[in-house]
mmCIF file with all atom_site columns, C-alpha atoms in Angstrom:
data_model
loop_
_atom_site.group_PDB
_atom_site.id
_atom_site.type_symbol
_atom_site.label_atom_id
_atom_site.label_alt_id
_atom_site.label_comp_id
_atom_site.label_asym_id
_atom_site.label_entity_id
_atom_site.label_seq_id
_atom_site.pdbx_PDB_ins_code
_atom_site.Cartn_x
_atom_site.Cartn_y
_atom_site.Cartn_z
_atom_site.occupancy
_atom_site.B_iso_or_equiv
_atom_site.pdbx_formal_charge
_atom_site.auth_seq_id
_atom_site.auth_comp_id
_atom_site.auth_asym_id
_atom_site.auth_atom_id
_atom_site.pdbx_PDB_model_num
ATOM 1   C CA . LYS A 1 1   ? -55.488 -90.169  98.468  1.00 82.00 ? 1   LYS A CA 1
ATOM 2   C CA . GLN A 1 2   ? -53.391 -88.213  100.925 1.00 86.00 ? 2   GLN A CA 1
ATOM 3   C CA . GLU A 1 3   ? -51.049 -85.685  99.339  1.00 91.00 ? 3   GLU A CA 1
ATOM 4   C CA . VAL A 1 4   ? -48.363 -83.798  101.227 1.00 95.00 ? 4   VAL A CA 1
ATOM 5   C CA . THR A 1 5   ? -46.820 -80.577  99.960  1.00 96.00 ? 5   THR A CA 1
ATOM 6   C CA . GLN A 1 6   ? -43.871 -78.619  101.264 1.00 97.00 ? 6   GLN A CA 1
ATOM 7   C CA . ILE A 1 7   ? -43.264 -75.072  100.137 1.00 93.00 ? 7   ILE A CA 1
ATOM 8   C CA . PRO A 1 8   ? -40.763 -73.640  99.463  1.00 92.00 ? 8   PRO A CA 1
ATOM 9   C CA . ALA A 1 9   ? -38.565 -76.334  97.996  1.00 94.00 ? 9   ALA A CA 1
ATOM 10  C CA . ALA A 1 10  ? -35.481 -74.409  99.077  1.00 96.00 ? 10  ALA A CA 1
ATOM 11  C CA . LEU A 1 11  ? -34.770 -71.683  101.598 1.00 96.00 ? 11  LEU A CA 1
ATOM 12  C CA . SER A 1 12  ? -31.625 -69.711  102.364 1.00 97.00 ? 12  SER A CA 1
ATOM 13  C CA . VAL A 1 13  ? -31.309 -67.563  105.479 1.00 97.00 ? 13  VAL A CA 1
ATOM 14  C CA . PRO A 1 14  ? -28.527 -65.820  107.400 1.00 97.00 ? 14  PRO A CA 1
ATOM 15  C CA . GLU A 1 15  ? -27.360 -67.304  110.650 1.00 97.00 ? 15  GLU A CA 1
ATOM 16  C CA . GLY A 1 16  ? -29.378 -66.282  113.675 1.00 97.00 ? 16  GLY A CA 1
ATOM 17  C CA . GLU A 1 17  ? -32.636 -65.825  111.848 1.00 97.00 ? 17  GLU A CA 1
ATOM 18  C CA . ASN A 1 18  ? -35.844 -67.468  113.033 1.00 97.00 ? 18  ASN A CA 1
ATOM 19  C CA . LEU A 1 19  ? -37.611 -69.370  110.281 1.00 96.00 ? 19  LEU A CA 1
ATOM 20  C CA . VAL A 1 20  ? -40.721 -71.389  109.510 1.00 97.00 ? 20  VAL A CA 1
ATOM 21  C CA . LEU A 1 21  ? -41.023 -74.411  107.247 1.00 97.00 ? 21  LEU A CA 1
ATOM 22  C CA . ASN A 1 22  ? -44.435 -75.349  105.937 1.00 97.00 ? 22  ASN A CA 1
ATOM 23  C CA . CYS A 1 23  ? -46.174 -78.643  105.338 1.00 98.00 ? 23  CYS A CA 1
ATOM 24  C CA . SER A 1 24  ? -49.701 -79.046  104.019 1.00 97.00 ? 24  SER A CA 1
ATOM 25  C CA . PHE A 1 25  ? -51.790 -82.169  103.584 1.00 96.00 ? 25  PHE A CA 1
ATOM 26  C CA . THR A 1 26  ? -55.083 -82.823  101.829 1.00 94.00 ? 26  THR A CA 1
ATOM 27  C CA . ASP A 1 27  ? -56.851 -85.244  104.177 1.00 90.00 ? 27  ASP A CA 1
ATOM 28  C CA . SER A 1 28  ? -57.263 -84.157  107.787 1.00 89.00 ? 28  SER A CA 1
ATOM 29  C CA . ALA A 1 29  ? -57.958 -87.697  108.994 1.00 88.00 ? 29  ALA A CA 1
ATOM 30  C CA . ILE A 1 30  ? -54.440 -88.418  110.163 1.00 88.00 ? 30  ILE A CA 1
ATOM 31  C CA . TYR A 1 31  ? -52.877 -90.332  113.023 1.00 84.00 ? 31  TYR A CA 1
ATOM 32  C CA . ASN A 1 32  ? -49.786 -88.238  113.364 1.00 89.00 ? 32  ASN A CA 1
ATOM 33  C CA . LEU A 1 33  ? -47.381 -85.958  111.573 1.00 93.00 ? 33  LEU A CA 1
ATOM 34  C CA . GLN A 1 34  ? -43.640 -86.356  111.825 1.00 93.00 ? 34  GLN A CA 1
ATOM 35  C CA . TRP A 1 35  ? -40.853 -83.990  110.895 1.00 96.00 ? 35  TRP A CA 1
ATOM 36  C CA . PHE A 1 36  ? -37.538 -85.407  109.715 1.00 96.00 ? 36  PHE A CA 1
ATOM 37  C CA . ARG A 1 37  ? -34.150 -84.021  108.893 1.00 97.00 ? 37  ARG A CA 1
ATOM 38  C CA . GLN A 1 38  ? -31.964 -85.467  106.144 1.00 96.00 ? 38  GLN A CA 1
ATOM 39  C CA . ASP A 1 39  ? -28.327 -84.570  105.697 1.00 94.00 ? 39  ASP A CA 1
ATOM 40  C CA . PRO A 1 40  ? -26.641 -85.229  102.339 1.00 89.00 ? 40  PRO A CA 1
ATOM 41  C CA . GLY A 1 41  ? -25.778 -88.882  101.947 1.00 85.00 ? 41  GLY A CA 1
ATOM 42  C CA . LYS A 1 42  ? -27.591 -89.846  105.111 1.00 89.00 ? 42  LYS A CA 1
ATOM 43  C CA . GLY A 1 43  ? -30.848 -91.342  106.218 1.00 90.00 ? 43  GLY A CA 1
ATOM 44  C CA . LEU A 1 44  ? -33.769 -89.508  107.760 1.00 93.00 ? 44  LEU A CA 1
ATOM 45  C CA . THR A 1 45  ? -33.574 -88.505  111.388 1.00 93.00 ? 45  THR A CA 1
ATOM 46  C CA . SER A 1 46  ? -36.787 -87.964  113.297 1.00 92.00 ? 46  SER A CA 1
ATOM 47  C CA . LEU A 1 47  ? -37.073 -84.500  114.832 1.00 95.00 ? 47  LEU A CA 1
ATOM 48  C CA . LEU A 1 48  ? -40.586 -84.254  116.206 1.00 94.00 ? 48  LEU A CA 1
ATOM 49  C CA . LEU A 1 49  ? -43.782 -86.274  116.120 1.00 92.00 ? 49  LEU A CA 1
ATOM 50  C CA . ILE A 1 50  ? -47.147 -84.645  116.708 1.00 92.00 ? 50  ILE A CA 1
ATOM 51  C CA . GLN A 1 51  ? -50.031 -86.925  117.488 1.00 88.00 ? 51  GLN A CA 1
ATOM 52  C CA . SER A 1 52  ? -53.408 -86.152  115.968 1.00 88.00 ? 52  SER A CA 1
ATOM 53  C CA . SER A 1 53  ? -54.735 -85.054  119.364 1.00 90.00 ? 53  SER A CA 1
ATOM 54  C CA . GLN A 1 54  ? -51.892 -82.586  119.906 1.00 92.00 ? 54  GLN A CA 1
ATOM 55  C CA . ARG A 1 55  ? -51.391 -79.060  118.639 1.00 94.00 ? 55  ARG A CA 1
ATOM 56  C CA . GLU A 1 56  ? -47.631 -78.738  119.010 1.00 95.00 ? 56  GLU A CA 1
ATOM 57  C CA . GLN A 1 57  ? -44.404 -80.321  120.100 1.00 95.00 ? 57  GLN A CA 1
ATOM 58  C CA . THR A 1 58  ? -41.132 -78.708  121.122 1.00 96.00 ? 58  THR A CA 1
ATOM 59  C CA . SER A 1 59  ? -37.562 -79.911  121.208 1.00 94.00 ? 59  SER A CA 1
ATOM 60  C CA . GLY A 1 60  ? -34.833 -77.413  121.923 1.00 96.00 ? 60  GLY A CA 1
ATOM 61  C CA . ARG A 1 61  ? -34.902 -74.723  119.260 1.00 97.00 ? 61  ARG A CA 1
ATOM 62  C CA . LEU A 1 62  ? -37.536 -76.585  117.259 1.00 97.00 ? 62  LEU A CA 1
ATOM 63  C CA . ASN A 1 63  ? -41.284 -76.184  117.575 1.00 97.00 ? 63  ASN A CA 1
ATOM 64  C CA . ALA A 1 64  ? -43.769 -78.020  115.389 1.00 97.00 ? 64  ALA A CA 1
ATOM 65  C CA . SER A 1 65  ? -47.441 -77.166  115.213 1.00 97.00 ? 65  SER A CA 1
ATOM 66  C CA . LEU A 1 66  ? -50.373 -79.028  113.769 1.00 97.00 ? 66  LEU A CA 1
ATOM 67  C CA . ASP A 1 67  ? -53.715 -77.687  112.547 1.00 96.00 ? 67  ASP A CA 1
ATOM 68  C CA . LYS A 1 68  ? -55.680 -80.619  111.211 1.00 93.00 ? 68  LYS A CA 1
ATOM 69  C CA . SER A 1 69  ? -58.698 -78.568  110.213 1.00 92.00 ? 69  SER A CA 1
ATOM 70  C CA . SER A 1 70  ? -56.653 -76.506  107.788 1.00 94.00 ? 70  SER A CA 1
ATOM 71  C CA . GLY A 1 71  ? -54.377 -79.375  106.820 1.00 95.00 ? 71  GLY A CA 1
ATOM 72  C CA . ARG A 1 72  ? -51.205 -77.592  107.875 1.00 97.00 ? 72  ARG A CA 1
ATOM 73  C CA . SER A 1 73  ? -48.134 -78.064  109.990 1.00 97.00 ? 73  SER A CA 1
ATOM 74  C CA . THR A 1 74  ? -45.228 -75.722  110.564 1.00 97.00 ? 74  THR A CA 1
ATOM 75  C CA . LEU A 1 75  ? -41.737 -76.345  111.844 1.00 97.00 ? 75  LEU A CA 1
ATOM 76  C CA . TYR A 1 76  ? -40.301 -73.299  113.573 1.00 97.00 ? 76  TYR A CA 1
ATOM 77  C CA . ILE A 1 77  ? -36.543 -73.104  113.986 1.00 97.00 ? 77  ILE A CA 1
ATOM 78  C CA . ALA A 1 78  ? -35.291 -70.445  116.368 1.00 97.00 ? 78  ALA A CA 1
ATOM 79  C CA . ALA A 1 79  ? -31.906 -68.761  116.095 1.00 97.00 ? 79  ALA A CA 1
ATOM 80  C CA . SER A 1 80  ? -30.831 -70.785  113.069 1.00 97.00 ? 80  SER A CA 1
ATOM 81  C CA . GLN A 1 81  ? -27.258 -72.071  112.827 1.00 97.00 ? 81  GLN A CA 1
ATOM 82  C CA . PRO A 1 82  ? -25.166 -73.317  109.880 1.00 97.00 ? 82  PRO A CA 1
ATOM 83  C CA . GLY A 1 83  ? -25.471 -76.805  111.355 1.00 97.00 ? 83  GLY A CA 1
ATOM 84  C CA . ASP A 1 84  ? -29.213 -76.644  110.723 1.00 97.00 ? 84  ASP A CA 1
ATOM 85  C CA . SER A 1 85  ? -28.548 -76.778  106.983 1.00 97.00 ? 85  SER A CA 1
ATOM 86  C CA . ALA A 1 86  ? -30.265 -79.907  105.698 1.00 98.00 ? 86  ALA A CA 1
ATOM 87  C CA . THR A 1 87  ? -33.415 -81.068  103.969 1.00 97.00 ? 87  THR A CA 1
ATOM 88  C CA . TYR A 1 88  ? -36.490 -81.153  106.181 1.00 98.00 ? 88  TYR A CA 1
ATOM 89  C CA . LEU A 1 89  ? -39.318 -83.528  105.349 1.00 97.00 ? 89  LEU A CA 1
ATOM 90  C CA . CYS A 1 90  ? -42.732 -83.941  106.859 1.00 96.00 ? 90  CYS A CA 1
ATOM 91  C CA . ALA A 1 91  ? -44.677 -87.189  106.829 1.00 93.00 ? 91  ALA A CA 1
ATOM 92  C CA . VAL A 1 92  ? -48.325 -87.811  107.568 1.00 92.00 ? 92  VAL A CA 1
ATOM 93  C CA . ARG A 1 93  ? -49.393 -91.167  108.914 1.00 87.00 ? 93  ARG A CA 1
ATOM 94  C CA . ILE A 1 94  ? -52.862 -92.270  107.942 1.00 80.00 ? 94  ILE A CA 1
ATOM 95  C CA . PRO A 1 95  ? -55.213 -94.326  110.064 1.00 74.00 ? 95  PRO A CA 1
ATOM 96  C CA . ASN A 1 96  ? -55.806 -98.041  109.732 1.00 66.00 ? 96  ASN A CA 1
ATOM 97  C CA . ALA A 1 97  ? -53.023 -98.455  107.235 1.00 63.00 ? 97  ALA A CA 1
ATOM 98  C CA . GLY A 1 98  ? -49.794 -97.972  109.103 1.00 67.00 ? 98  GLY A CA 1
ATOM 99  C CA . LYS A 1 99  ? -48.040 -96.145  106.309 1.00 77.00 ? 99  LYS A CA 1
ATOM 100 C CA . SER A 1 100 ? -46.957 -92.535  105.961 1.00 85.00 ? 100 SER A CA 1
ATOM 101 C CA . THR A 1 101 ? -47.025 -90.132  103.049 1.00 89.00 ? 101 THR A CA 1
ATOM 102 C CA . PHE A 1 102 ? -43.989 -87.884  102.697 1.00 92.00 ? 102 PHE A CA 1
ATOM 103 C CA . GLY A 1 103 ? -43.594 -84.421  101.281 1.00 94.00 ? 103 GLY A CA 1
ATOM 104 C CA . ASP A 1 104 ? -40.724 -83.674  98.915  1.00 93.00 ? 104 ASP A CA 1
ATOM 105 C CA . GLY A 1 105 ? -38.916 -81.652  101.557 1.00 95.00 ? 105 GLY A CA 1
ATOM 106 C CA . THR A 1 106 ? -37.525 -78.158  101.988 1.00 97.00 ? 106 THR A CA 1
ATOM 107 C CA . THR A 1 107 ? -33.770 -77.762  101.613 1.00 97.00 ? 107 THR A CA 1
ATOM 108 C CA . LEU A 1 108 ? -32.537 -75.225  104.141 1.00 98.00 ? 108 LEU A CA 1
ATOM 109 C CA . THR A 1 109 ? -29.236 -73.402  103.899 1.00 97.00 ? 109 THR A CA 1
ATOM 110 C CA . VAL A 1 110 ? -28.120 -71.279  106.832 1.00 97.00 ? 110 VAL A CA 1
ATOM 111 C CA . LYS A 1 111 ? -25.301 -68.930  105.860 1.00 97.00 ? 111 LYS A CA 1
ATOM 112 C CA . PRO A 1 112 ? -22.646 -68.032  108.436 1.00 95.00 ? 112 PRO A CA 1
ATOM 113 C CA . ASP B 2 1   ? -29.957 -99.322  120.588 1.00 62.00 ? 1   ASP B CA 1
ATOM 114 C CA . ALA B 2 2   ? -28.204 -99.906  117.273 1.00 79.00 ? 2   ALA B CA 1
ATOM 115 C CA . GLY B 2 3   ? -30.978 -98.429  115.191 1.00 93.00 ? 3   GLY B CA 1
ATOM 116 C CA . VAL B 2 4   ? -32.139 -99.774  111.841 1.00 95.00 ? 4   VAL B CA 1
ATOM 117 C CA . ILE B 2 5   ? -29.242 -101.505 110.121 1.00 97.00 ? 5   ILE B CA 1
ATOM 118 C CA . GLN B 2 6   ? -29.016 -101.802 106.363 1.00 97.00 ? 6   GLN B CA 1
ATOM 119 C CA . SER B 2 7   ? -26.541 -103.545 104.103 1.00 97.00 ? 7   SER B CA 1
ATOM 120 C CA . PRO B 2 8   ? -24.841 -103.022 101.807 1.00 97.00 ? 8   PRO B CA 1
ATOM 121 C CA . ARG B 2 9   ? -24.386 -99.279  102.200 1.00 96.00 ? 9   ARG B CA 1
ATOM 122 C CA . HIS B 2 10  ? -23.234 -98.929  98.617  1.00 96.00 ? 10  HIS B CA 1
ATOM 123 C CA . GLU B 2 11  ? -23.553 -101.259 95.658  1.00 96.00 ? 11  GLU B CA 1
ATOM 124 C CA . VAL B 2 12  ? -22.638 -100.897 92.030  1.00 97.00 ? 12  VAL B CA 1
ATOM 125 C CA . THR B 2 13  ? -23.875 -103.654 89.766  1.00 97.00 ? 13  THR B CA 1
ATOM 126 C CA . GLU B 2 14  ? -24.313 -104.343 86.108  1.00 97.00 ? 14  GLU B CA 1
ATOM 127 C CA . MET B 2 15  ? -27.684 -104.304 84.408  1.00 97.00 ? 15  MET B CA 1
ATOM 128 C CA . GLY B 2 16  ? -29.345 -107.690 84.551  1.00 97.00 ? 16  GLY B CA 1
ATOM 129 C CA . GLN B 2 17  ? -27.729 -108.757 87.799  1.00 97.00 ? 17  GLN B CA 1
ATOM 130 C CA . GLU B 2 18  ? -29.676 -109.652 90.911  1.00 97.00 ? 18  GLU B CA 1
ATOM 131 C CA . VAL B 2 19  ? -29.496 -107.213 93.806  1.00 98.00 ? 19  VAL B CA 1
ATOM 132 C CA . THR B 2 20  ? -30.399 -108.075 97.384  1.00 98.00 ? 20  THR B CA 1
ATOM 133 C CA . LEU B 2 21  ? -30.709 -105.391 100.025 1.00 98.00 ? 21  LEU B CA 1
ATOM 134 C CA . ARG B 2 22  ? -30.916 -106.332 103.680 1.00 98.00 ? 22  ARG B CA 1
ATOM 135 C CA . CYS B 2 23  ? -32.453 -104.746 106.728 1.00 98.00 ? 23  CYS B CA 1
ATOM 136 C CA . LYS B 2 24  ? -32.450 -105.398 110.432 1.00 98.00 ? 24  LYS B CA 1
ATOM 137 C CA . PRO B 2 25  ? -35.156 -103.365 112.191 1.00 96.00 ? 25  PRO B CA 1
ATOM 138 C CA . ILE B 2 26  ? -34.928 -102.043 115.713 1.00 94.00 ? 26  ILE B CA 1
ATOM 139 C CA . SER B 2 27  ? -35.506 -104.832 118.183 1.00 93.00 ? 27  SER B CA 1
ATOM 140 C CA . GLY B 2 28  ? -39.116 -104.959 119.305 1.00 91.00 ? 28  GLY B CA 1
ATOM 141 C CA . HIS B 2 29  ? -40.464 -102.987 116.375 1.00 91.00 ? 29  HIS B CA 1
ATOM 142 C CA . ASN B 2 30  ? -43.160 -104.846 114.511 1.00 89.00 ? 30  ASN B CA 1
ATOM 143 C CA . SER B 2 31  ? -43.681 -102.587 111.500 1.00 91.00 ? 31  SER B CA 1
ATOM 144 C CA . LEU B 2 32  ? -41.094 -102.435 108.734 1.00 93.00 ? 32  LEU B CA 1
ATOM 145 C CA . PHE B 2 33  ? -41.055 -100.216 105.676 1.00 93.00 ? 33  PHE B CA 1
ATOM 146 C CA . TRP B 2 34  ? -39.022 -100.164 102.465 1.00 96.00 ? 34  TRP B CA 1
ATOM 147 C CA . TYR B 2 35  ? -38.694 -96.777  100.747 1.00 95.00 ? 35  TYR B CA 1
ATOM 148 C CA . ARG B 2 36  ? -36.923 -95.648  97.596  1.00 96.00 ? 36  ARG B CA 1
ATOM 149 C CA . GLN B 2 37  ? -35.593 -92.121  97.168  1.00 95.00 ? 37  GLN B CA 1
ATOM 150 C CA . THR B 2 38  ? -34.634 -90.434  93.907  1.00 93.00 ? 38  THR B CA 1
ATOM 151 C CA . MET B 2 39  ? -34.246 -86.829  92.880  1.00 88.00 ? 39  MET B CA 1
ATOM 152 C CA . MET B 2 40  ? -37.085 -87.133  90.401  1.00 89.00 ? 40  MET B CA 1
ATOM 153 C CA . ARG B 2 41  ? -39.689 -88.903  92.530  1.00 88.00 ? 41  ARG B CA 1
ATOM 154 C CA . GLY B 2 42  ? -38.665 -88.111  96.086  1.00 88.00 ? 42  GLY B CA 1
ATOM 155 C CA . LEU B 2 43  ? -39.359 -90.663  98.785  1.00 90.00 ? 43  LEU B CA 1
ATOM 156 C CA . GLU B 2 44  ? -41.645 -93.489  97.706  1.00 90.00 ? 44  GLU B CA 1
ATOM 157 C CA . LEU B 2 45  ? -43.029 -96.253  99.886  1.00 91.00 ? 45  LEU B CA 1
ATOM 158 C CA . LEU B 2 46  ? -42.460 -99.599  98.192  1.00 94.00 ? 46  LEU B CA 1
ATOM 159 C CA . ILE B 2 47  ? -43.857 -102.052 100.710 1.00 94.00 ? 47  ILE B CA 1
ATOM 160 C CA . TYR B 2 48  ? -44.481 -102.401 104.395 1.00 91.00 ? 48  TYR B CA 1
ATOM 161 C CA . PHE B 2 49  ? -44.867 -105.271 106.807 1.00 93.00 ? 49  PHE B CA 1
ATOM 162 C CA . ASN B 2 50  ? -46.632 -105.656 110.116 1.00 90.00 ? 50  ASN B CA 1
ATOM 163 C CA . ASN B 2 51  ? -45.685 -108.616 112.287 1.00 92.00 ? 51  ASN B CA 1
ATOM 164 C CA . ASN B 2 52  ? -43.705 -110.031 109.340 1.00 94.00 ? 52  ASN B CA 1
ATOM 165 C CA . VAL B 2 53  ? -46.753 -110.004 107.057 1.00 93.00 ? 53  VAL B CA 1
ATOM 166 C CA . PRO B 2 54  ? -46.799 -107.797 103.950 1.00 93.00 ? 54  PRO B CA 1
ATOM 167 C CA . ILE B 2 55  ? -49.634 -105.323 104.359 1.00 89.00 ? 55  ILE B CA 1
ATOM 168 C CA . ASP B 2 56  ? -49.351 -103.131 101.292 1.00 87.00 ? 56  ASP B CA 1
ATOM 169 C CA . ASP B 2 57  ? -47.059 -103.733 98.336  1.00 89.00 ? 57  ASP B CA 1
ATOM 170 C CA . SER B 2 58  ? -48.825 -101.377 95.961  1.00 87.00 ? 58  SER B CA 1
ATOM 171 C CA . GLY B 2 59  ? -45.708 -99.248  95.734  1.00 88.00 ? 59  GLY B CA 1
ATOM 172 C CA . MET B 2 60  ? -43.555 -102.027 94.332  1.00 92.00 ? 60  MET B CA 1
ATOM 173 C CA . PRO B 2 61  ? -42.829 -100.777 90.828  1.00 86.00 ? 61  PRO B CA 1
ATOM 174 C CA . GLU B 2 62  ? -42.636 -104.032 88.919  1.00 86.00 ? 62  GLU B CA 1
ATOM 175 C CA . ASP B 2 63  ? -42.516 -107.783 89.273  1.00 91.00 ? 63  ASP B CA 1
ATOM 176 C CA . ARG B 2 64  ? -38.757 -107.490 89.231  1.00 95.00 ? 64  ARG B CA 1
ATOM 177 C CA . PHE B 2 65  ? -39.023 -106.261 92.809  1.00 96.00 ? 65  PHE B CA 1
ATOM 178 C CA . SER B 2 66  ? -39.788 -108.588 95.690  1.00 97.00 ? 66  SER B CA 1
ATOM 179 C CA . ALA B 2 67  ? -39.536 -108.284 99.455  1.00 97.00 ? 67  ALA B CA 1
ATOM 180 C CA . LYS B 2 68  ? -39.570 -110.798 102.249 1.00 97.00 ? 68  LYS B CA 1
ATOM 181 C CA . MET B 2 69  ? -39.573 -110.733 106.011 1.00 97.00 ? 69  MET B CA 1
ATOM 182 C CA . PRO B 2 70  ? -38.877 -114.253 107.236 1.00 96.00 ? 70  PRO B CA 1
ATOM 183 C CA . ASN B 2 71  ? -38.680 -113.191 110.872 1.00 95.00 ? 71  ASN B CA 1
ATOM 184 C CA . ALA B 2 72  ? -39.038 -110.149 113.090 1.00 94.00 ? 72  ALA B CA 1
ATOM 185 C CA . SER B 2 73  ? -35.380 -109.198 112.843 1.00 95.00 ? 73  SER B CA 1
ATOM 186 C CA . PHE B 2 74  ? -34.655 -109.446 109.136 1.00 96.00 ? 74  PHE B CA 1
ATOM 187 C CA . SER B 2 75  ? -36.035 -108.321 105.805 1.00 98.00 ? 75  SER B CA 1
ATOM 188 C CA . THR B 2 76  ? -34.773 -108.343 102.234 1.00 98.00 ? 76  THR B CA 1
ATOM 189 C CA . LEU B 2 77  ? -35.599 -106.368 99.128  1.00 98.00 ? 77  LEU B CA 1
ATOM 190 C CA . LYS B 2 78  ? -34.592 -108.081 95.923  1.00 98.00 ? 78  LYS B CA 1
ATOM 191 C CA . ILE B 2 79  ? -34.391 -106.741 92.396  1.00 97.00 ? 79  ILE B CA 1
ATOM 192 C CA . GLN B 2 80  ? -34.044 -109.303 89.630  1.00 97.00 ? 80  GLN B CA 1
ATOM 193 C CA . PRO B 2 81  ? -33.034 -108.416 86.980  1.00 96.00 ? 81  PRO B CA 1
ATOM 194 C CA . SER B 2 82  ? -31.777 -104.960 87.833  1.00 97.00 ? 82  SER B CA 1
ATOM 195 C CA . GLU B 2 83  ? -31.986 -102.036 85.399  1.00 96.00 ? 83  GLU B CA 1
ATOM 196 C CA . PRO B 2 84  ? -30.264 -98.629  85.328  1.00 97.00 ? 84  PRO B CA 1
ATOM 197 C CA . ARG B 2 85  ? -33.531 -96.895  86.280  1.00 95.00 ? 85  ARG B CA 1
ATOM 198 C CA . ASP B 2 86  ? -33.472 -98.787  89.571  1.00 96.00 ? 86  ASP B CA 1
ATOM 199 C CA . SER B 2 87  ? -30.518 -96.662  90.659  1.00 97.00 ? 87  SER B CA 1
ATOM 200 C CA . ALA B 2 88  ? -31.628 -94.934  93.853  1.00 97.00 ? 88  ALA B CA 1
ATOM 201 C CA . VAL B 2 89  ? -31.225 -94.909  97.592  1.00 97.00 ? 89  VAL B CA 1
ATOM 202 C CA . TYR B 2 90  ? -33.263 -97.603  99.260  1.00 98.00 ? 90  TYR B CA 1
ATOM 203 C CA . PHE B 2 91  ? -34.230 -96.983  102.859 1.00 97.00 ? 91  PHE B CA 1
ATOM 204 C CA . CYS B 2 92  ? -35.535 -99.388  105.408 1.00 96.00 ? 92  CYS B CA 1
ATOM 205 C CA . ALA B 2 93  ? -37.494 -98.016  108.377 1.00 94.00 ? 93  ALA B CA 1
ATOM 206 C CA . SER B 2 94  ? -39.220 -99.497  111.376 1.00 92.00 ? 94  SER B CA 1
ATOM 207 C CA . SER B 2 95  ? -41.683 -98.462  114.038 1.00 89.00 ? 95  SER B CA 1
ATOM 208 C CA . LEU B 2 96  ? -43.320 -99.868  117.118 1.00 85.00 ? 96  LEU B CA 1
ATOM 209 C CA . GLY B 2 97  ? -46.922 -100.712 116.559 1.00 71.00 ? 97  GLY B CA 1
ATOM 210 C CA . PHE B 2 98  ? -49.181 -100.363 113.565 1.00 63.00 ? 98  PHE B CA 1
ATOM 211 C CA . GLY B 2 99  ? -51.027 -97.172  112.813 1.00 53.00 ? 99  GLY B CA 1
ATOM 212 C CA . GLY B 2 100 ? -50.697 -95.885  116.331 1.00 54.00 ? 100 GLY B CA 1
ATOM 213 C CA . SER B 2 101 ? -50.642 -92.133  116.725 1.00 53.00 ? 101 SER B CA 1
ATOM 214 C CA . GLY B 2 102 ? -47.501 -92.064  118.808 1.00 59.00 ? 102 GLY B CA 1
ATOM 215 C CA . ASN B 2 103 ? -45.308 -94.383  116.795 1.00 76.00 ? 103 ASN B CA 1
ATOM 216 C CA . THR B 2 104 ? -42.166 -92.704  115.553 1.00 84.00 ? 104 THR B CA 1
ATOM 217 C CA . ILE B 2 105 ? -40.634 -94.086  112.382 1.00 87.00 ? 105 ILE B CA 1
ATOM 218 C CA . TYR B 2 106 ? -36.897 -94.722  112.480 1.00 90.00 ? 106 TYR B CA 1
ATOM 219 C CA . PHE B 2 107 ? -34.849 -94.887  109.289 1.00 92.00 ? 107 PHE B CA 1
ATOM 220 C CA . GLY B 2 108 ? -31.678 -96.719  108.419 1.00 95.00 ? 108 GLY B CA 1
ATOM 221 C CA . GLU B 2 109 ? -28.778 -95.024  106.669 1.00 93.00 ? 109 GLU B CA 1
ATOM 222 C CA . GLY B 2 110 ? -29.866 -96.358  103.302 1.00 96.00 ? 110 GLY B CA 1
ATOM 223 C CA . SER B 2 111 ? -28.431 -98.577  100.580 1.00 97.00 ? 111 SER B CA 1
ATOM 224 C CA . TRP B 2 112 ? -27.064 -96.578  97.670  1.00 96.00 ? 112 TRP B CA 1
ATOM 225 C CA . LEU B 2 113 ? -27.626 -98.610  94.517  1.00 97.00 ? 113 LEU B CA 1
ATOM 226 C CA . THR B 2 114 ? -26.106 -97.838  91.139  1.00 97.00 ? 114 THR B CA 1
ATOM 227 C CA . VAL B 2 115 ? -26.962 -100.056 88.179  1.00 97.00 ? 115 VAL B CA 1
ATOM 228 C CA . VAL B 2 116 ? -24.712 -99.514  85.178  1.00 97.00 ? 116 VAL B CA 1
#
């Protein structure tokens, strides 16, 4: 059974700092890994999707990497801003099943 | 595109009442997912459909929960009878394709259910 873990559960940083969020998974046989952002009272917004054949994806100040062999993904946020404050979740999609397994998320607070 | 549309956004109901949550997936998407989110258990997959057919309902907590997808543009999640422990945010999500490596999952805004 695929298990997804995100550590730490919460992170607080000053504005402008570069930071890394971690996601680990137990089974390397995945189809893709997706990073989401969730604001309080809102749904999940997709940030980046990394296919199993890829090593990283970039969008603006965000960079996500994938290392299947070690069962890890990182989400790098450059020059953090208060507007980046949210909960970030990663989800691993498994083959031949269509469904994803989610981590519990990391709640990020960026202080002005 | 309007995105995944869920209704109602908020519902407060009394224990024992029937609750029906509705979802309209993104047009053209053929996979639909129902998730439940609580502080205690995080995000849980309840059931998902591919081409309107339920593929895996192992996450449905009890027989009180049922889900249908009568056509490609509509799905319902029903709880009958509802209990206070069903209070949660219920999300519907959809994606194009089934199990494909490049298929992004898109979430609705959620239905916030409170059972008193």
